[in-house]
Amino acid sequence: MNSFTYANPTVIQFGKGQIASIADLITPDHTVLLVYGGGSIKHNGIYEQVTEALSKHAWTEFSGVEPNPSVETLDQAVALARKKKATFILAVGGGSVIDGCKYIAAAACYDGDGWDIPSGRHIVTEALPIGAVLTIPATGSESNGGSVISRAATHEKCVFRSPIVFPKFAVLDPDVMKSLPERQLTNGLADAFVHVCEQYITYPCGGMVQDGYSEALLRTLSTLASQFADRDSETWQANLMWAANQALNGLIGVGMPRDFATHMIGHELTAMFGIDHARTLAVVQPALLRAQMENKKDKLEQMGRNVFNLPEQVAEGTELAERTVQAIEAMYHSLDIPTRLRDHGVTDPAFIDTILVQLERHGFAKLGEREAITLDVSRRILTDAM
Ligand code: NZQ
Ligand code: ZN
């Protein structure tokens, strides 16, 4: 296990009715910019709860942050934050709105071109404080320092990370999930599952706590997938919300090798084809695991035993690691999530060259915990994922 520093400063307010607590979590001297997406919060009672909680604050709102938030839209919010002299950014939404607010909070304190932040040309040194009311469990953005921002003009999707943009608090009220379309619910489950995989399916290095907790999260998520018929129950919803948060709040990855190649290749697919984030992961991950079978075999076998309860040997002789990949695919299929690009209408491999150029441009010519995923390997993964 490597040395590490661990701090997660986000206060979690979990449970029914917790949206009201933002009245006290944001001190009354703040001028709040309330930021949300395409309007789902106006149809499920969340907007009313939030504005009621803000009744003693000065606040203004910005709506229209789209899934895979674009810098073009977010820069309008930055201008509004400056005009209204906002001192606190309140994100009410999923990963897209929360990531967008991290950008708004940092760009509002930066005089240069905002795109310098996601593109890595400016390291964030200052940001307005952020709070989050989570409306879809998936990304873990509500209590991490990551943000994924797109630029529509150039079809790019870039990640920036900073301890400065961790939300001060995150409200996790599972009741908000009641209005989620099935597609978003399955996306959230799959995204959280891959977040754990990216920190777990590397190579064994003796992190008993990290491995044990990762396996608990993976078992939870695979159980929730198998109990998808119970998705309206409070227990099911609460477990997904908590598991998705824990999957990417930084804890399970400390001192351990990390992969995240599935994510980096997936982001390029979203930038090019607009495929939902989680669905790009389900397409890339099986092909990537097979391409890296030798490097990841030990952890895949461990996952097969400890997560999916697979027998060591089966009559037809398929190896345990391959059967683990098959179990992951079967889980996605059970949620109606396709695992091939052709299922998303992508049938011409000509796009692969462009993706490889973008990967190289974004600094991802070598990916994976051993940097073994070169551009040639990425090409093979994308070809196999067709
Ligand atoms: O915009 P509205 O109208 O609110 O509708 C949204 C949106 O269309 C809808 N929705 C959200 N909550 C709802 C709801 N509909 C009904 N009822 C509710 N309670 O769901 C749609 C998708 O929302 P979005 O925020 O895009 O989903 P998600 O949370 O999956 O976020 C995806 C984004 O997060 C990034 C992804 O790349 C993508 O841009 N990620 C961020 C990460 C991070 N910051 O750590 C890590 C992830 O790996 C991921 O890359
Ligand atoms: Zn993700």
Coordinates of C-alpha atoms and ligand atoms in Angstrom, one line a residue:
M1 CA 0.0 0.0 0.0
N2 CA 1.4 3.4 -0.9
S3 CA 1.5 6.4 1.4
F4 CA -1.5 8.7 1.2
T5 CA -3.2 11.8 2.6
Y6 CA -6.9 11.5 2.9
A7 CA -9.4 14.3 3.6
N8 CA -13.0 14.4 2.5
P9 CA -14.4 17.8 3.7
T10 CA -18.0 17.4 2.4
V11 CA -20.7 17.2 5.0
I12 CA -23.3 14.7 4.0
Q13 CA -26.9 15.3 5.0
F14 CA -28.6 11.9 4.2
G15 CA -32.3 11.1 4.4
K16 CA -35.8 12.3 3.9
G17 CA -36.5 15.9 4.4
Q18 CA -32.8 16.9 4.5
I19 CA -33.2 19.5 1.8
A20 CA -34.5 21.9 4.5
S21 CA -31.2 21.8 6.2
I22 CA -29.6 24.0 3.6
A23 CA -31.2 26.9 5.3
D24 CA -28.6 26.5 8.1
L25 CA -25.8 25.1 6.0
I26 CA -25.5 28.2 4.0
T27 CA -24.9 31.2 6.3
P28 CA -27.4 34.0 5.8
D29 CA -24.8 36.5 4.7
H30 CA -24.3 34.7 1.4
T31 CA -25.7 35.7 -2.0
V32 CA -26.6 32.4 -3.6
L33 CA -26.6 31.4 -7.2
L34 CA -28.9 28.4 -7.5
V35 CA -28.0 26.3 -10.5
Y36 CA -30.0 23.5 -12.1
G37 CA -30.5 21.5 -15.3
G38 CA -33.3 21.2 -17.8
G39 CA -36.2 21.5 -15.4
S40 CA -36.9 18.1 -13.8
I41 CA -36.6 19.8 -10.4
K42 CA -39.7 21.9 -11.3
H43 CA -41.9 18.8 -11.7
N44 CA -41.0 16.8 -8.6
G45 CA -41.1 19.2 -5.8
I46 CA -37.4 19.7 -5.3
Y47 CA -37.4 23.3 -6.6
E48 CA -40.1 24.2 -4.0
Q49 CA -38.1 22.6 -1.2
V50 CA -34.9 24.3 -2.2
T51 CA -36.4 27.8 -2.6
E52 CA -38.3 27.4 0.7
A53 CA -35.0 26.6 2.4
L54 CA -33.5 29.7 0.8
S55 CA -36.3 32.0 2.0
K56 CA -34.0 34.0 4.2
H57 CA -31.2 34.3 1.7
A58 CA -30.6 36.6 -1.2
W59 CA -30.5 34.3 -4.3
T60 CA -30.9 34.2 -8.0
E61 CA -31.1 31.2 -10.4
F62 CA -29.5 29.9 -13.5
S63 CA -31.2 27.0 -15.3
G64 CA -30.4 25.0 -18.5
V65 CA -27.2 23.1 -17.6
E66 CA -27.4 20.2 -20.0
P67 CA -26.2 16.6 -19.5
N68 CA -22.4 16.6 -20.2
P69 CA -22.3 20.3 -19.3
S70 CA -20.8 22.6 -21.9
V71 CA -18.5 25.4 -21.2
E72 CA -20.6 27.5 -23.6
T73 CA -23.6 27.2 -21.3
L74 CA -21.6 27.4 -18.1
D75 CA -19.9 30.6 -19.1
Q76 CA -23.3 32.3 -19.1
A77 CA -23.7 31.2 -15.5
V78 CA -20.2 32.6 -14.7
A79 CA -21.3 36.0 -16.1
L80 CA -24.5 35.9 -14.0
A81 CA -22.6 35.0 -10.9
R82 CA -20.3 38.0 -11.4
K83 CA -23.2 40.3 -12.2
K84 CA -25.1 39.3 -9.1
K85 CA -22.0 39.2 -7.0
A86 CA -22.8 35.6 -5.9
T87 CA -20.8 34.4 -3.0
F88 CA -22.1 30.8 -2.9
I89 CA -23.0 28.4 -5.7
L90 CA -25.8 25.9 -4.9
A91 CA -26.0 23.0 -7.4
V92 CA -29.3 21.2 -7.6
G93 CA -29.0 18.2 -9.9
G94 CA -26.9 15.3 -10.9
G95 CA -23.3 15.0 -11.9
S96 CA -23.7 17.4 -14.8
V97 CA -25.1 20.2 -12.7
I98 CA -22.6 19.6 -9.8
D99 CA -19.6 19.4 -12.2
G100 CA -20.9 22.5 -13.9
C101 CA -21.0 24.3 -10.6
K102 CA -17.4 23.4 -9.8
Y103 CA -16.5 25.0 -13.1
I104 CA -18.7 28.1 -12.4
A105 CA -17.2 28.5 -8.9
A106 CA -13.6 28.3 -10.2
A107 CA -14.1 30.3 -13.4
A108 CA -15.8 33.1 -11.5
C109 CA -12.6 33.6 -9.6
Y110 CA -10.3 33.4 -12.7
D111 CA -9.7 36.3 -15.1
G112 CA -8.5 34.2 -18.1
D113 CA -10.4 32.0 -20.5
G114 CA -12.5 29.5 -18.4
W115 CA -11.6 26.6 -20.7
D116 CA -8.1 26.9 -19.3
I117 CA -9.5 25.1 -16.2
P118 CA -10.8 21.8 -17.8
S119 CA -7.9 21.8 -20.3
G120 CA -5.4 21.9 -17.5
R121 CA -3.8 25.3 -18.5
H122 CA -4.9 26.9 -15.3
I123 CA -4.6 25.1 -11.9
V124 CA -7.5 26.2 -9.7
T125 CA -6.3 28.3 -6.7
E126 CA -9.5 29.9 -5.8
A127 CA -13.2 29.1 -6.1
L128 CA -16.5 30.2 -4.6
P129 CA -17.9 27.8 -2.0
I130 CA -20.3 25.2 -3.4
G131 CA -23.2 23.1 -1.9
A132 CA -25.0 20.3 -3.6
V133 CA -28.5 18.9 -3.6
L134 CA -28.1 15.6 -5.4
T135 CA -31.0 14.5 -7.6
I136 CA -29.5 11.4 -9.2
P137 CA -27.1 8.9 -7.6
A138 CA -24.4 8.1 -10.0
T139 CA -21.2 10.1 -10.2
G140 CA -20.2 10.8 -6.6
S141 CA -19.5 14.4 -7.8
E142 CA -21.4 15.6 -4.7
S143 CA -18.5 14.8 -2.4
N144 CA -15.4 14.7 -4.6
G145 CA -13.1 17.3 -6.2
G146 CA -13.6 16.1 -9.8
S147 CA -15.4 17.8 -12.7
V148 CA -16.0 16.8 -16.3
I149 CA -16.7 19.6 -18.7
S150 CA -17.4 19.5 -22.4
R151 CA -16.7 22.1 -25.2
A152 CA -19.4 21.7 -27.8
A153 CA -17.4 23.7 -30.4
T154 CA -14.6 21.2 -30.5
H155 CA -16.3 18.0 -29.3
E156 CA -14.1 17.7 -26.3
K157 CA -14.7 16.4 -22.8
C158 CA -12.1 17.1 -20.2
V159 CA -11.6 16.4 -16.5
F160 CA -10.2 18.8 -13.9
R161 CA -9.7 18.0 -10.2
S162 CA -9.0 20.3 -7.3
P163 CA -9.5 20.0 -3.5
I164 CA -10.8 23.6 -3.7
V165 CA -14.0 22.6 -5.5
F166 CA -15.2 19.9 -3.1
P167 CA -18.7 20.8 -2.1
K168 CA -19.0 22.1 1.4
F169 CA -22.1 19.9 1.9
A170 CA -24.2 17.4 -0.1
V171 CA -27.8 16.7 0.6
L172 CA -28.7 13.0 -0.3
D173 CA -32.4 12.6 0.1
P174 CA -33.3 9.3 -1.7
D175 CA -36.9 10.6 -2.1
V176 CA -35.6 12.6 -5.1
M177 CA -35.2 9.4 -7.0
K178 CA -38.9 8.8 -7.3
S179 CA -39.1 10.9 -10.5
L180 CA -36.0 9.4 -12.2
P181 CA -36.6 7.7 -15.5
E182 CA -35.5 4.1 -15.6
R183 CA -32.7 4.9 -18.0
Q184 CA -31.2 7.3 -15.5
L185 CA -31.5 4.9 -12.7
T186 CA -29.7 2.1 -14.6
N187 CA -27.1 4.6 -15.8
G188 CA -26.4 5.6 -12.2
L189 CA -26.1 2.1 -11.0
A190 CA -23.7 1.2 -13.9
D191 CA -21.6 4.3 -13.4
A192 CA -21.1 3.7 -9.7
F193 CA -20.2 0.1 -10.4
V194 CA -17.5 1.1 -12.9
H195 CA -16.2 3.7 -10.4
V196 CA -15.5 0.9 -8.0
C197 CA -14.1 -1.4 -10.7
E198 CA -11.6 1.3 -11.9
Q199 CA -10.1 1.5 -8.4
Y200 CA -10.3 -2.3 -7.7
I201 CA -9.6 -4.3 -10.9
T202 CA -5.9 -3.5 -11.1
Y203 CA -3.4 -5.8 -9.3
P204 CA -3.3 -7.1 -5.8
C205 CA -1.3 -4.9 -3.4
G206 CA -2.5 -5.9 0.0
G207 CA -5.1 -3.2 0.6
M208 CA -7.4 -5.4 2.7
V209 CA -9.6 -2.5 3.8
Q210 CA -9.8 -1.0 0.3
D211 CA -10.4 -4.4 -1.3
G212 CA -13.0 -5.4 1.3
Y213 CA -14.9 -2.2 1.1
S214 CA -14.8 -2.2 -2.7
E215 CA -16.2 -5.7 -2.7
A216 CA -19.0 -4.7 -0.3
L217 CA -19.9 -1.9 -2.7
L218 CA -19.7 -4.1 -5.8
R219 CA -21.9 -6.8 -4.1
T220 CA -24.4 -4.1 -3.1
L221 CA -24.6 -2.7 -6.6
S222 CA -24.9 -6.1 -8.2
T223 CA -27.6 -7.1 -5.7
L224 CA -29.5 -3.8 -6.5
A225 CA -29.2 -4.7 -10.2
S226 CA -30.7 -8.2 -9.5
Q227 CA -33.4 -6.6 -7.4
F228 CA -34.2 -3.9 -10.0
A229 CA -37.9 -4.8 -9.7
D230 CA -37.8 -3.3 -6.1
R231 CA -36.5 0.0 -7.4
D232 CA -39.5 1.9 -6.0
S233 CA -38.7 0.8 -2.4
E234 CA -37.1 3.1 0.0
T235 CA -34.5 0.6 1.0
W236 CA -33.4 0.0 -2.6
Q237 CA -33.2 3.8 -3.3
A238 CA -31.3 4.6 -0.1
N239 CA -28.8 1.8 -0.8
L240 CA -28.1 3.0 -4.3
M241 CA -27.7 6.6 -3.2
W242 CA -25.2 5.7 -0.5
A243 CA -23.3 3.2 -2.6
A244 CA -22.9 5.6 -5.5
N245 CA -21.6 8.2 -3.2
Q246 CA -19.1 5.9 -1.5
A247 CA -17.9 4.6 -4.9
L248 CA -16.2 7.8 -5.8
N249 CA -15.6 9.9 -2.7
G250 CA -12.0 9.0 -2.7
L251 CA -11.9 6.5 0.2
I252 CA -11.6 3.1 -1.6
G253 CA -8.8 4.3 -3.8
V254 CA -6.3 5.6 -1.2
G255 CA -2.9 4.0 -1.4
M256 CA -3.9 1.8 -4.2
P257 CA -3.2 1.7 -8.0
R258 CA -6.0 3.2 -10.1
D259 CA -7.0 2.6 -13.6
F260 CA -9.8 5.0 -15.0
A261 CA -8.9 4.1 -18.6
T262 CA -12.5 3.0 -19.2
H263 CA -13.6 6.5 -18.2
M264 CA -11.1 8.3 -20.3
I265 CA -11.9 6.3 -23.4
G266 CA -15.7 6.6 -22.6
H267 CA -15.4 10.4 -22.3
E268 CA -14.1 10.6 -25.9
L269 CA -17.1 8.5 -27.0
T270 CA -19.6 10.8 -25.3
A271 CA -17.8 13.8 -26.8
M272 CA -18.0 12.3 -30.3
F273 CA -21.4 10.5 -30.3
G274 CA -23.3 12.0 -27.4
I275 CA -23.7 8.5 -25.8
D276 CA -24.7 8.7 -22.1
H277 CA -21.7 8.6 -19.8
A278 CA -22.6 5.3 -18.1
R279 CA -23.4 3.6 -21.4
T280 CA -20.0 4.4 -22.9
L281 CA -18.5 2.7 -19.9
A282 CA -20.5 -0.5 -20.4
V283 CA -19.3 -0.6 -24.0
V284 CA -15.6 0.0 -23.2
Q285 CA -15.1 -2.0 -20.0
P286 CA -15.6 -5.6 -21.2
A287 CA -13.3 -5.1 -24.2
L288 CA -10.8 -3.3 -22.0
L289 CA -10.8 -6.0 -19.3
R290 CA -10.2 -8.7 -22.0
A291 CA -7.4 -6.7 -23.6
Q292 CA -5.8 -6.4 -20.2
M293 CA -6.6 -9.9 -19.0
E294 CA -3.0 -10.8 -18.1
N295 CA -2.5 -7.7 -16.1
K296 CA -5.8 -7.8 -14.3
K297 CA -6.3 -11.6 -14.0
D298 CA -5.7 -11.8 -10.2
K299 CA -8.1 -9.1 -9.3
L300 CA -10.7 -10.4 -11.8
E301 CA -10.5 -13.8 -10.1
Q302 CA -10.8 -12.2 -6.7
M303 CA -13.8 -10.3 -7.9
G304 CA -15.4 -13.5 -9.3
R305 CA -15.0 -15.3 -6.0
N306 CA -15.9 -12.4 -3.6
V307 CA -18.5 -10.4 -5.5
F308 CA -20.2 -12.8 -7.9
N309 CA -19.6 -16.0 -5.9
L310 CA -18.4 -17.9 -9.0
P311 CA -17.0 -21.4 -8.6
E312 CA -13.3 -21.8 -9.2
Q313 CA -13.8 -24.3 -12.0
V314 CA -16.6 -25.1 -14.4
A315 CA -17.1 -28.1 -16.6
E316 CA -16.6 -26.3 -19.9
G317 CA -13.2 -24.9 -18.7
T318 CA -13.7 -21.2 -19.1
E319 CA -11.3 -19.4 -16.8
L320 CA -12.6 -17.6 -13.7
A321 CA -11.3 -14.2 -14.8
E322 CA -13.2 -14.5 -18.2
R323 CA -16.4 -15.7 -16.3
T324 CA -16.1 -12.6 -14.1
V325 CA -16.1 -10.3 -17.2
Q326 CA -19.1 -12.3 -18.5
A327 CA -20.9 -11.7 -15.1
I328 CA -20.3 -8.0 -15.4
E329 CA -21.7 -8.0 -19.0
A330 CA -24.7 -10.0 -17.8
M331 CA -25.4 -7.5 -15.1
Y332 CA -25.5 -4.6 -17.7
H333 CA -27.7 -6.7 -20.0
S334 CA -30.1 -7.4 -17.2
L335 CA -30.4 -3.6 -16.8
D336 CA -31.0 -3.2 -20.6
I337 CA -27.6 -1.5 -21.0
P338 CA -25.9 -2.5 -24.2
T339 CA -22.3 -3.5 -24.3
R340 CA -21.5 -2.9 -28.0
L341 CA -21.0 0.3 -29.9
R342 CA -23.2 -1.1 -32.8
D343 CA -26.1 -1.0 -30.3
H344 CA -25.6 2.7 -30.3
G345 CA -25.7 2.9 -34.1
V346 CA -21.9 3.1 -34.4
T347 CA -20.9 0.6 -37.1
D348 CA -18.1 2.3 -39.1
P349 CA -14.7 2.0 -37.5
A350 CA -13.4 5.1 -39.2
F351 CA -14.1 7.1 -36.0
I352 CA -11.4 5.2 -34.1
D353 CA -8.5 7.3 -35.7
T354 CA -10.1 10.5 -34.5
I355 CA -10.6 9.1 -31.0
L356 CA -7.0 8.1 -30.8
V357 CA -5.9 11.6 -31.8
Q358 CA -8.1 13.1 -29.1
L359 CA -6.8 10.7 -26.5
E360 CA -3.2 11.6 -27.3
R361 CA -4.1 15.3 -27.3
H362 CA -5.6 15.0 -23.8
G363 CA -2.5 13.2 -22.5
F364 CA -3.9 9.7 -22.6
A365 CA -1.5 8.0 -24.9
K366 CA -0.8 5.5 -22.1
L367 CA -3.6 4.6 -19.8
G368 CA -4.2 2.1 -17.0
E369 CA -2.5 1.3 -13.7
R370 CA 0.5 0.0 -15.5
E371 CA 0.3 2.5 -18.4
A372 CA 0.0 -0.6 -20.6
I373 CA -3.0 0.8 -22.5
T374 CA -1.1 2.4 -25.3
L375 CA -2.9 4.0 -28.3
D376 CA -2.5 0.6 -30.1
V377 CA -4.3 -1.1 -27.2
S378 CA -7.0 1.6 -27.2
R379 CA -7.5 0.9 -30.9
R380 CA -7.9 -2.8 -30.2
I381 CA -10.3 -2.1 -27.3
L382 CA -12.5 0.2 -29.5
T383 CA -12.4 -2.3 -32.4
D384 CA -13.5 -5.1 -30.0
A385 CA -16.2 -2.9 -28.6
M386 CA -17.8 -2.5 -32.0
Ligands
NZQ1 O1 -31.5 18.4 -16.4 P1 -32.7 17.8 -15.7 O2 -34.0 18.3 -16.3 O3 -32.6 17.9 -14.2 O4 -32.7 16.2 -16.1 C1 -31.7 15.3 -15.8 C2 -30.8 14.9 -17.0 O5 -31.6 14.9 -18.1 C3 -32.2 14.0 -15.3 N1 -32.5 14.0 -13.8 C4 -31.7 14.3 -12.8 N2 -32.3 14.1 -11.6 C5 -33.6 13.8 -11.9 C6 -33.7 13.7 -13.3 N3 -34.9 13.5 -13.9 C7 -36.0 13.2 -13.1 N4 -35.9 13.2 -11.7 C8 -34.7 13.5 -11.1 N5 -34.6 13.5 -9.8 O6 -31.2 13.1 -15.5 C9 -30.5 13.4 -16.7 C10 -29.0 13.2 -16.5 O7 -28.5 14.0 -15.5 P2 -26.9 14.1 -15.3 O8 -26.6 15.1 -14.3 O9 -26.3 14.3 -16.7 O10 -26.5 12.6 -14.9 P3 -25.3 12.0 -14.1 O11 -25.4 12.3 -12.6 O12 -25.1 10.7 -14.6 O13 -24.0 12.9 -14.6 C11 -23.3 12.6 -15.7 C12 -22.1 13.6 -15.9 O14 -21.2 13.5 -14.8 C13 -19.9 13.3 -15.3 C14 -20.2 12.5 -16.6 O15 -19.1 12.6 -17.5 C15 -21.4 13.4 -17.1 O16 -20.9 14.6 -17.7 N6 -19.1 12.5 -14.3 C16 -18.6 13.2 -13.3 C17 -17.8 12.6 -12.3 C18 -17.3 13.3 -11.2 N7 -17.4 14.6 -11.1 O17 -16.6 12.8 -10.3 C19 -17.4 11.2 -12.4 C20 -18.2 10.4 -13.4 O18 -17.4 9.3 -13.9 C21 -18.6 11.2 -14.6 O19 -17.6 11.3 -15.6
ZN2 ZN -18.3 7.7 -14.2

